[in-house]
Structures are given as structure tokens and as C-alpha cells.
XYZ file of C-alpha atoms in Angstrom:
374
model
C 95.021 94.304 114.600
C 93.049 97.055 112.881
C 96.138 98.031 110.873
C 96.657 94.384 109.908
C 93.101 93.960 108.618
C 93.156 97.325 106.859
C 96.386 96.472 105.053
C 95.133 92.994 104.128
C 91.915 94.253 102.576
C 93.530 97.278 100.944
C 96.275 95.165 99.386
C 93.802 92.721 97.848
C 91.587 95.528 96.547
C 94.541 97.451 95.097
C 95.961 94.366 93.394
C 92.658 93.701 91.669
C 92.313 97.382 90.727
C 95.838 97.903 89.405
C 96.040 94.602 87.521
C 93.948 95.709 84.512
C 95.533 99.196 84.554
C 99.106 97.963 84.236
C 99.065 97.823 80.427
C 97.745 101.397 80.204
C 100.713 102.674 82.237
C 103.256 100.473 80.468
C 103.966 98.417 83.587
C 104.182 95.013 81.923
C 107.008 92.513 81.992
C 107.421 91.039 78.504
C 109.180 87.632 78.237
C 111.872 88.861 75.849
C 114.904 87.373 77.666
C 115.934 83.717 77.835
C 116.330 83.798 81.612
C 112.675 84.748 82.145
C 110.276 81.975 83.070
C 106.875 83.392 82.054
C 105.397 83.333 78.544
C 102.774 86.099 78.719
C 103.159 89.855 79.456
C 102.637 90.179 83.206
C 101.715 93.310 85.235
C 104.475 94.804 87.402
C 102.239 96.402 90.021
C 102.727 94.138 93.046
C 105.157 96.461 94.803
C 103.017 99.535 94.185
C 99.967 97.788 95.662
C 101.924 96.638 98.744
C 103.221 100.153 99.423
C 99.863 101.872 98.928
C 98.128 99.304 101.147
C 100.737 99.773 103.883
C 100.515 103.561 103.643
C 96.712 103.557 103.698
C 96.556 101.209 106.690
C 98.968 103.363 108.704
C 97.187 106.593 107.819
C 93.874 105.120 108.979
C 95.009 103.446 112.200
C 98.048 105.172 113.749
C 99.401 108.622 114.454
C 102.174 109.364 111.942
C 105.117 110.973 113.752
C 108.202 112.403 112.080
C 110.227 109.172 112.415
C 107.542 107.086 110.759
C 107.081 109.767 108.095
C 110.779 109.667 107.188
C 110.710 105.873 107.074
C 107.718 105.873 104.758
C 109.346 108.643 102.726
C 112.319 106.391 102.027
C 109.952 103.634 100.915
C 108.133 106.085 98.636
C 111.401 107.102 96.951
C 112.176 103.484 96.137
C 108.672 102.730 94.852
C 108.628 105.810 92.585
C 112.101 105.216 91.137
C 111.475 101.474 90.886
C 108.216 102.114 89.058
C 109.984 104.450 86.626
C 112.606 101.782 86.072
C 109.880 99.212 85.373
C 108.382 101.608 82.831
C 111.462 103.128 81.195
C 114.469 101.003 82.192
C 116.546 103.587 84.076
C 119.648 101.465 84.628
C 121.514 100.741 87.842
C 122.866 104.227 88.608
C 119.492 105.960 89.262
C 118.384 102.933 91.263
C 121.535 103.059 93.356
C 121.074 106.796 93.993
C 117.486 106.186 95.094
C 118.627 103.441 97.462
C 121.213 105.736 99.077
C 118.622 108.511 99.471
C 116.126 106.086 101.005
C 118.782 104.705 103.363
C 119.686 108.231 104.493
C 116.033 109.070 105.142
C 115.728 105.900 107.204
C 118.993 106.431 109.073
C 119.071 110.181 109.677
C 115.358 110.993 109.518
C 113.772 107.951 111.155
C 116.744 107.350 113.464
C 117.075 103.693 112.483
C 120.792 103.058 112.976
C 123.105 100.171 113.705
C 125.071 101.605 116.616
C 126.645 98.295 117.672
C 127.362 94.951 116.036
C 127.184 93.114 119.345
C 129.827 90.773 120.702
C 130.734 89.295 117.310
C 134.282 88.286 118.200
C 133.967 87.433 121.882
C 135.776 90.609 122.920
C 132.792 92.661 124.035
C 130.232 94.780 122.142
C 131.620 96.290 118.940
C 130.358 99.886 118.945
C 130.318 101.648 115.569
C 130.489 105.203 116.906
C 130.897 107.720 114.072
C 130.639 104.869 111.545
C 127.053 104.055 112.568
C 125.414 106.087 109.794
C 127.687 105.065 106.888
C 127.608 101.415 107.958
C 123.808 101.438 108.238
C 123.486 103.046 104.802
C 125.862 100.452 103.343
C 123.951 97.579 104.976
C 120.589 98.955 103.840
C 121.678 99.394 100.218
C 123.284 95.954 100.246
C 120.190 94.168 101.536
C 117.891 96.054 99.154
C 120.015 94.829 96.245
C 120.082 91.311 97.672
C 116.282 91.162 97.545
C 116.340 92.596 94.041
C 118.668 89.788 92.968
C 116.654 86.870 94.325
C 113.440 87.857 92.559
C 113.796 85.350 89.738
C 110.974 82.865 90.298
C 107.406 83.277 91.488
C 106.980 83.693 95.221
C 110.655 83.796 96.166
C 111.307 87.447 97.073
C 107.894 87.852 98.690
C 108.163 84.519 100.486
C 111.632 85.205 101.892
C 110.556 88.682 103.019
C 107.433 87.266 104.670
C 109.457 84.625 106.537
C 111.899 87.245 107.834
C 109.093 89.549 108.976
C 107.174 86.706 110.635
C 110.338 85.671 112.475
C 110.546 89.189 113.903
C 107.004 89.110 115.307
C 107.894 87.555 118.695
C 110.688 90.118 119.091
C 108.792 93.228 118.039
C 106.710 93.891 121.147
C 107.851 97.136 122.753
C 110.471 97.936 120.109
C 108.279 100.291 118.054
C 108.659 98.231 114.886
C 105.336 96.427 115.294
C 103.539 99.543 114.051
C 104.875 98.857 110.544
C 105.596 95.148 110.877
C 102.036 93.827 111.155
C 100.533 95.819 108.246
C 103.608 95.040 106.114
C 103.013 91.315 106.627
C 99.335 91.749 105.813
C 100.077 93.699 102.617
C 102.460 91.007 101.310
C 100.079 88.042 101.753
C 97.558 88.965 98.986
C 100.432 89.659 96.599
C 101.839 86.172 97.176
C 98.437 84.614 96.540
C 98.143 86.470 93.228
C 101.762 85.882 92.235
C 101.477 82.133 92.856
C 97.916 81.869 91.546
C 96.532 80.387 94.762
C 92.941 80.285 96.052
C 91.316 81.526 92.873
C 93.792 84.358 92.248
C 95.272 82.885 89.058
C 93.545 85.450 86.852
C 95.339 88.250 88.734
C 98.844 86.965 88.074
C 101.400 89.753 88.610
C 104.987 90.495 89.616
C 106.596 92.766 92.197
C 108.571 94.762 89.658
C 111.684 96.687 90.685
C 109.423 98.893 92.800
C 108.404 95.858 94.838
C 111.858 94.279 95.058
C 113.383 97.491 96.375
C 110.468 98.024 98.750
C 110.654 94.542 100.293
C 114.398 94.814 100.867
C 113.871 98.209 102.489
C 111.049 97.026 104.750
C 112.986 93.968 105.924
C 116.050 96.127 106.615
C 113.931 98.654 108.517
C 112.373 95.995 110.720
C 115.645 94.124 111.283
C 117.637 97.182 112.299
C 114.730 98.377 114.427
C 114.794 95.102 116.347
C 118.593 95.137 116.648
C 118.587 98.764 117.717
C 115.930 98.483 120.398
C 116.636 96.936 123.797
C 114.212 94.295 125.015
C 111.020 95.904 126.293
C 112.013 99.428 125.269
C 109.499 101.566 123.455
C 112.128 103.514 121.617
C 115.901 103.248 121.561
C 117.877 106.472 121.904
C 119.817 107.403 118.792
C 123.573 107.004 119.077
C 123.499 104.796 122.169
C 124.642 101.213 122.570
C 121.941 99.095 124.149
C 122.293 95.595 125.570
C 120.763 93.178 125.400
C 118.911 94.045 122.206
C 115.696 92.439 121.074
C 117.656 90.810 118.234
C 121.393 90.191 118.219
C 123.109 91.302 114.978
C 124.629 87.832 114.585
C 121.158 86.270 114.847
C 119.749 88.829 112.397
C 122.070 87.476 109.695
C 120.248 84.131 109.840
C 116.877 85.771 109.150
C 118.156 87.027 105.781
C 120.538 84.163 105.029
C 119.066 83.190 101.642
C 119.276 86.640 99.977
C 122.732 87.175 101.501
C 124.011 83.788 100.320
C 122.681 84.369 96.835
C 123.887 87.958 96.464
C 127.367 87.419 97.916
C 127.861 84.202 95.971
C 126.792 85.728 92.657
C 128.865 88.895 93.155
C 131.947 86.887 94.139
C 131.565 84.636 91.092
C 131.152 87.590 88.730
C 134.165 89.413 90.159
C 136.307 86.289 89.869
C 135.329 86.136 86.198
C 136.084 89.871 85.854
C 132.491 90.705 85.030
C 130.289 93.507 86.307
C 128.578 92.619 89.610
C 125.505 94.510 88.365
C 124.961 92.292 85.320
C 122.317 89.614 84.878
C 122.850 85.893 84.406
C 121.435 82.497 85.319
C 123.857 81.794 88.139
C 121.530 82.558 91.054
C 120.480 79.966 93.595
C 116.961 79.777 92.189
C 118.294 79.217 88.655
C 120.623 76.436 89.777
C 117.995 74.662 91.874
C 115.369 75.004 89.125
C 117.735 73.199 86.731
C 118.589 70.506 89.264
C 114.977 69.774 90.248
C 113.550 70.478 86.814
C 110.894 72.750 88.332
C 110.730 76.291 89.665
C 108.040 75.198 92.124
C 110.342 72.615 93.702
C 113.155 75.154 93.833
C 110.809 77.581 95.572
C 109.845 75.003 98.197
C 113.498 74.185 98.892
C 114.559 77.837 99.168
C 111.640 78.890 101.377
C 112.185 75.840 103.576
C 115.856 76.772 103.886
C 114.918 80.380 104.693
C 112.578 79.214 107.460
C 115.206 76.792 108.796
C 117.911 79.465 108.869
C 115.579 81.946 110.579
C 114.772 79.292 113.152
C 118.476 78.676 113.794
C 119.025 82.376 114.432
C 116.069 82.755 116.793
C 116.653 79.507 118.681
C 120.380 80.213 118.891
C 119.727 83.580 120.506
C 117.061 82.149 122.828
C 119.470 79.428 123.997
C 122.209 81.976 124.605
C 124.563 80.785 121.859
C 127.478 83.205 121.649
C 127.186 85.731 118.799
C 130.683 84.756 117.657
C 129.497 81.158 117.245
C 126.399 82.234 115.281
C 128.566 84.404 113.028
C 131.112 81.623 112.551
C 128.384 79.171 111.555
C 126.971 81.648 109.040
C 130.414 82.272 107.544
C 131.007 78.532 107.329
C 127.797 78.024 105.335
C 128.741 80.860 102.996
C 132.221 79.449 102.396
C 130.761 76.022 101.620
C 128.306 77.651 99.205
C 131.097 79.636 97.541
C 133.353 76.583 97.246
C 130.514 74.596 95.654
C 129.910 77.167 92.916
C 132.618 75.894 90.506
C 131.299 72.351 90.955
C 127.671 73.218 90.158
C 127.928 73.217 86.314
C 129.772 69.874 86.279
C 127.260 68.326 88.671
C 124.389 69.656 86.568
C 125.819 68.190 83.339
C 126.296 64.814 85.043
C 122.708 64.918 86.292
C 121.415 65.762 82.808
C 123.342 62.833 81.283
C 121.788 60.469 83.821
C 118.310 61.813 83.120
C 118.735 61.456 79.367
C 120.089 57.940 79.810
C 117.148 57.005 82.024
C 114.653 58.365 79.483
C 116.273 56.859 76.384
C 114.425 54.004 74.578
C 117.298 51.619 75.237
C 116.909 52.194 78.975
C 113.267 51.127 78.967
C 113.038 47.422 79.643
C 110.571 45.458 77.597
C 108.175 43.299 79.620
C 108.842 39.597 79.448
C 106.303 37.600 77.394
C 103.727 35.731 79.403
C 103.903 31.985 78.794
C 100.568 30.347 78.174
């Protein structure tokens, strides 16, 4: 609890301190692109504040061993490179290199590895063996990019990350991940308040920046794999071993990150089908589509965070009720296929909705009140 309170207070203090310094360091997001929602230059220091608050809380409250040091080292790499990208616009190649380096530090240094995918196909546990490290690196880089992609409206990336981390709380006891999990949750909360302008924090409006997007994806991956890796009640899972049952089944873990996975896989598939670069930027993300449909980014945020909480609940309840991992995986794949099949229909549905709205708002559609007879 001391780490939680330390991270909470440090995050709020750092956000207030870094907010006025952002312009001096060139860490401002200027609304120069059509797809951006804000109208004023906004500080990009949210991710830096979250990382520094987490680091400070851990330094003050726990003993830093070599595994934790490597894990935090990977986070530091992402925050530094992400901050440089926010300042100078490095492009996707340096960011990708930083993500691979961070994933290797987490996998080889901190020992956080996916050694088994569980009984995904009903044929027994699927051990990864020599593919454990490359698969974990691939999964880590993929999820980091997924969180980077969904950060398009206020509160979305931070909200989805917070929901995933909160869902892991009942599973973290004895796995070793709670050392980082609690202060990470605490560090994110003040950022969300400032980002959404809640409870008097409107004057400290700020964004995560690439540093924050990369950091949140990394932290969620770290905590997820830590829970999957560790057997129930174990303090530390041996590296390279297959443990069963784990605190979190891999098939259930997918549900905790369903929204960023749905968005990233859907957008990449759509871009590849159109023979475009998967690393480009467009307005085809889930939050863009829902913002157009509902006419409000706030409503889109509520829908997406509600869906994230619902999906996380399905994963946790499904595991608690003993639903077969193959069934959980099949359900997740079914939702993705429905989402992918609906993508070509989205523009047509949006145009039809816009025609109906214009027709409803036209002067001819407004009925004149009948005269009152005296």
C-alpha cells in the first residue's frame, strides 16, 4: 500500500511540475493534422510522469533485484526513445528497435517469458520450448504497438490499460507481479484525471505521447505474462518451465486486452488488403468509427471502455467457471472475424446514418405546430 500511495502522489506532483515545462523541451502536440481532435498545443508528458512516479515509488518502498531492474530498464528504453520521437519525430524504425530491445530486456533479463500457451486446442498444454523467447518478444512488440494505435481520443489508452491492470489484481497475489502492478495503477490514475479534465484538473490537460503509449503497452504486457507465467500461489515461476495451472490462462489473457487487439488487427488487415503500409496513419480505428457514429468522442470512449471491462469480465469469469481454453479462444476469434467482416460495411452504414441525421435536421422535417383555435 505504501508503494501505491507513493506512486499516486508522485504521479500527481510530476504531472503538475512537467506540464508547464513541456513547451521548453518541445514536448507539445500541435493540432496540425485533420485526424487530431484537439485545437490547442497540448503537453506530451503524461508517459514520462507515469514512468518517473512508478520508478520513484519502487525505489522508496521495495528492494530492487536484478529481475525488477531489467524490467524497469526496458521501460526506460521505451520512455527515452518515445520522448525523443515526441520531440523530433524519429519514425517507426527507431521505435521498433527500441521495442525489440525492451522486449529482450524483459524476456532475457527479467525472465518474463511465455513458456506455454495452455490447452488452446484441447490437446493438452502447448509448450513453446526453444520458441519461448522469440514468441514472447513478438507478443510484447505486438501489444506495445496495439496500445500505440488506440491512443486516438482522450482517456482511451490509459483507460484500457487501467482496466486490464485492475482485472489482474485478484490474480496477482503470490505471482510477484503485484510489486509493480499496484504502483502502476496508482501512477495512471492522476494522468487520466488530467487527460480527461476531471475533478479540477482541466488546467493540466496533457497527453501520453509516444513515450506513454509505449510504456503502457509494455507494462500491461509485463503484468499479463507475469500472471500467465506464474502458477497459482507461487512466489516466482522458474524460467523455462511449464507450470499448470497458471494464475491466468493465456486464452483468458486475450480477453483482458481484447479492445487493443481488435483495433490493431482489424486496422492492419484492412491496410494490407488495400496494399497500404500497416505502419501508416488513418481514421479507420475503432475510436474514429465510433466517434463518427455517435457524433462524440466522449460517447465513443464510454462504449469502448465499457466493452473493455465486459471483455475482461468474460475472460476472468470464464476461467473461474472452468470454461475450456479452446472455447475462450474460439469465442475471441469469432468476435474478431465478425469485426473484420463488418469493416467494409462501416463506411456505407455511416453514410446512411449521416443522410438520416441531415434529413431529420432539415427545415422541411420540422413540423409546424397547428394553430390554436379560439
